Coordinates of C-alpha atoms in Angstrom, one line a residue:
Chain C
X1 CA -25.0 33.2 -65.9
X2 CA -28.8 34.0 -64.4
X3 CA -29.0 36.8 -62.4
X4 CA -31.7 37.6 -59.9
X5 CA -31.7 41.1 -58.3
X6 CA -34.0 42.1 -55.2
X7 CA -34.5 45.6 -53.8
X8 CA -34.3 46.8 -51.6
X9 CA -31.7 44.7 -49.9
X10 CA -32.6 46.1 -46.6
X11 CA -35.4 48.1 -44.9
X12 CA -36.7 49.2 -41.5
X13 CA -40.5 50.1 -41.2
X14 CA -42.7 51.1 -38.1
X15 CA -45.4 48.5 -37.2
X16 CA -48.7 48.8 -39.0
X17 CA -47.2 49.9 -42.2
X18 CA -46.5 47.9 -45.6
X19 CA -43.6 47.1 -47.4
X20 CA -43.1 46.2 -50.8
X21 CA -39.9 43.8 -52.0
X22 CA -39.2 43.6 -55.7
X23 CA -37.5 40.8 -57.3
X24 CA -35.9 40.7 -60.7
X25 CA -34.6 38.3 -63.4
X26 CA -32.0 40.2 -65.1
X27 CA -31.2 38.1 -67.8
X28 CA -33.5 35.4 -68.2
X29 CA -37.5 34.7 -68.1
X30 CA -38.8 33.6 -64.8
X31 CA -41.7 31.1 -65.5
X32 CA -41.8 30.6 -61.9
X33 CA -40.9 32.7 -58.8
X34 CA -40.4 31.6 -55.2
X35 CA -40.5 33.6 -52.0
X36 CA -38.8 32.2 -48.8
X37 CA -38.3 33.2 -45.4
X38 CA -35.2 32.8 -42.9
X39 CA -35.2 33.4 -39.6
X40 CA -31.6 33.6 -37.7
X41 CA -29.7 30.0 -37.7
X42 CA -32.7 28.4 -39.4
X43 CA -33.0 27.0 -43.0
X44 CA -35.1 28.7 -45.8
X45 CA -38.8 28.5 -45.2
X46 CA -40.5 28.6 -48.7
X47 CA -43.7 30.8 -48.6
X48 CA -45.2 30.9 -51.9
X49 CA -44.5 29.6 -55.5
X50 CA -45.8 31.8 -58.3
X51 CA -46.0 31.9 -61.7
X52 CA -46.2 34.4 -64.4
X53 CA -49.9 35.8 -64.9
X54 CA -51.3 33.4 -62.2
X55 CA -52.0 33.5 -58.6
X56 CA -49.5 32.2 -56.0
X57 CA -49.3 29.2 -54.2
X58 CA -48.8 29.6 -50.7
X59 CA -47.5 27.1 -48.4
X60 CA -49.6 25.9 -45.5
X61 CA -49.5 28.5 -42.6
X62 CA -48.6 31.5 -44.9
X63 CA -51.5 34.3 -44.5
X64 CA -52.1 35.3 -48.4
X65 CA -53.8 38.0 -47.3
X66 CA -50.7 39.4 -45.2
X67 CA -48.0 38.5 -47.8
X68 CA -49.3 39.8 -51.0
X69 CA -47.6 38.0 -54.3
X70 CA -47.8 39.4 -57.8
X71 CA -45.8 37.9 -60.7
X72 CA -47.0 40.3 -63.3
X73 CA -44.1 39.7 -66.1
X74 CA -41.5 37.0 -66.5
X75 CA -39.1 39.4 -65.2
X76 CA -40.7 40.6 -61.9
X77 CA -42.5 39.2 -59.2
X78 CA -43.5 41.4 -56.1
X79 CA -43.9 40.8 -52.2
X80 CA -45.8 43.1 -50.3
X81 CA -45.7 42.8 -46.5
X82 CA -49.2 44.3 -45.2
X83 CA -49.6 45.3 -41.6
X84 CA -45.9 44.5 -40.8
X85 CA -45.3 43.3 -36.9
X86 CA -42.3 42.8 -35.4
X87 CA -42.4 39.0 -35.7
X88 CA -42.4 39.5 -39.7
X89 CA -38.9 41.0 -39.2
X90 CA -36.9 38.4 -41.2
X91 CA -34.6 37.5 -44.0
X92 CA -36.7 37.6 -47.1
X93 CA -35.2 35.8 -50.4
X94 CA -36.5 35.3 -53.7
X95 CA -35.6 32.6 -56.5
X96 CA -36.4 32.4 -59.9
X97 CA -36.9 29.3 -62.2
X98 CA -36.7 29.6 -66.0
X99 CA -36.7 27.2 -69.0
X100 CA -34.3 28.3 -71.1
X101 CA -31.2 28.3 -69.0
X102 CA -28.9 25.2 -68.9
X103 CA -30.4 23.8 -65.8
X104 CA -34.0 23.9 -66.6
X105 CA -34.8 23.2 -62.6
X106 CA -32.2 25.1 -61.1
X107 CA -33.4 28.1 -58.9
X108 CA -31.6 31.3 -59.0
X109 CA -31.3 33.2 -55.7
X110 CA -31.8 37.3 -55.2
X111 CA -29.2 38.4 -52.6
X112 CA -31.8 38.7 -50.0
X113 CA -33.9 41.8 -48.2
X114 CA -33.7 41.8 -44.5
X115 CA -36.8 43.4 -43.3
X116 CA -36.7 45.0 -39.6
X117 CA -39.9 46.2 -38.1
X118 CA -40.0 48.4 -35.1
Chain S
X1 CA -43.9 12.7 -46.0
X2 CA -41.0 14.3 -47.6
X3 CA -37.8 14.6 -45.8
X4 CA -34.4 16.1 -46.1
X5 CA -31.6 15.0 -43.7
X6 CA -27.9 16.3 -42.8
X7 CA -26.0 17.0 -39.5
X8 CA -26.4 20.4 -38.2
X9 CA -23.2 21.2 -37.5
X10 CA -19.5 20.0 -38.5
X11 CA -15.9 21.1 -37.8
X12 CA -13.1 20.4 -39.7
X13 CA -9.1 22.1 -40.2
X14 CA -8.1 24.2 -42.8
X15 CA -6.4 22.1 -45.3
X16 CA -8.3 19.0 -44.9
X17 CA -11.1 17.2 -46.4
X18 CA -15.0 17.2 -45.2
X19 CA -17.8 15.0 -46.1
X20 CA -21.4 16.6 -45.4
X21 CA -24.2 13.5 -45.7
X22 CA -27.7 14.2 -46.8
X23 CA -30.6 11.4 -47.0
X24 CA -33.6 12.2 -48.7
X25 CA -37.1 10.8 -49.1
X26 CA -39.6 12.4 -51.6
X27 CA -42.4 11.9 -53.8
X28 CA -40.7 11.3 -56.9
X29 CA -37.0 12.7 -57.6
X30 CA -35.7 14.7 -60.0
X31 CA -32.3 15.4 -58.7
X32 CA -30.3 16.7 -55.8
X33 CA -29.0 20.0 -55.4
X34 CA -26.2 21.4 -53.1
X35 CA -25.9 25.3 -52.2
X36 CA -23.7 27.3 -50.1
X37 CA -24.8 29.8 -47.8
X38 CA -22.9 32.5 -45.9
X39 CA -24.4 34.3 -42.9
X40 CA -26.7 36.9 -43.9
X41 CA -26.3 36.1 -47.6
X42 CA -28.7 34.3 -50.1
X43 CA -27.8 30.7 -50.9
X44 CA -25.1 30.2 -54.1
X45 CA -25.4 27.2 -56.3
X46 CA -22.6 24.5 -56.0
X47 CA -24.0 21.2 -57.9
X48 CA -26.6 19.3 -59.3
X49 CA -26.7 15.7 -59.4
X50 CA -29.5 13.4 -61.0
X51 CA -27.5 10.2 -62.0
X52 CA -25.8 8.2 -59.6
X53 CA -22.0 8.6 -59.3
X54 CA -19.6 11.4 -58.5
X55 CA -19.3 14.9 -60.0
X56 CA -16.3 16.5 -59.5
X57 CA -15.9 20.5 -59.7
X58 CA -12.5 21.7 -58.6
X59 CA -12.2 21.5 -54.9
X60 CA -16.0 20.4 -54.3
X61 CA -17.2 17.2 -55.5
X62 CA -20.9 15.8 -55.0
X63 CA -21.8 12.3 -54.9
X64 CA -25.6 10.7 -55.7
X65 CA -26.9 7.1 -54.7
X66 CA -30.5 7.1 -56.1
X67 CA -31.1 3.6 -54.7
X68 CA -30.1 4.6 -51.1
X69 CA -31.6 8.0 -51.0
X70 CA -28.1 9.5 -50.2
X71 CA -25.6 12.5 -51.5
X72 CA -23.2 13.9 -50.0
X73 CA -20.8 16.8 -50.9
X74 CA -17.0 16.5 -50.4
X75 CA -14.8 19.6 -49.8
X76 CA -10.9 19.3 -50.4
X77 CA -8.4 21.8 -49.2
X78 CA -10.5 23.3 -46.9
X79 CA -10.1 27.2 -46.7
X80 CA -11.3 29.3 -44.0
X81 CA -13.5 30.8 -46.7
X82 CA -15.4 27.5 -46.7
X83 CA -17.2 28.2 -43.2
X84 CA -20.7 28.7 -44.2
X85 CA -23.7 26.6 -44.2
X86 CA -24.4 24.0 -46.8
X87 CA -27.5 23.2 -48.0
X88 CA -29.1 20.2 -49.6
X89 CA -32.5 20.1 -51.5
X90 CA -34.0 17.7 -53.7
X91 CA -36.0 18.1 -56.5
X92 CA -39.7 16.2 -56.1
X93 CA -41.7 15.2 -59.0
X94 CA -43.5 17.9 -59.2
X95 CA -40.2 19.8 -59.5
X96 CA -40.3 21.6 -56.5
X97 CA -36.9 21.9 -54.1
X98 CA -37.2 20.3 -50.8
X99 CA -34.7 21.9 -48.6
X100 CA -32.9 20.4 -45.6
X101 CA -32.0 22.3 -42.7
X102 CA -28.3 22.9 -43.7
X103 CA -25.1 22.0 -42.1
X104 CA -22.9 24.7 -40.5
X105 CA -19.5 24.0 -41.4
X106 CA -16.9 25.6 -39.1
X107 CA -13.0 25.6 -40.2
X108 CA -10.9 25.9 -37.6
X109 CA -7.1 26.9 -38.5

């Protein structure tokens, strides 16, 4: 099956610093990757959609200068939270979609990254 | 606008059957997904329906009625490990997933 990894699985950082989260598709080429944020006891909130080699499309209300997304290859996307603040503490989940797997439009999720900003 | 509705929380007894309903309104429709999410973990795929009818996969079944904009997930022989949130998501005309808020399922012994 399709596997997506995320690194790190959890991170604690100080307010004002930047944190980079990596999302990799391990056994397929991800033409599209999605970044979600989930606060406790709430549903997934889509932050942005990125296609390999092009700029990410951000959802309304998500600051593109604060949440930098790079999808430089078909197997790697990164999310950088710049100048993190305690309110950015959340569970960040990436998912990937590729055209060559059985379910063309299914999204395969990474295990998530729990970010705590102190 | 696009909207997915599902109950916030349901409770069921171990060994019983539970049905989680989902209604959707989307701009175009290319199928409906059900995902399971345990607390603190990422969602995992359960099912995908694009045609009307029932798809059975072990203890889990998923049903779709496109004319009614309605789907349900049926869980049989409930086990304690089935306690989780169940997310309904519809694929719109742009092949973007529109997510419901999730149904928290509580299983009691």
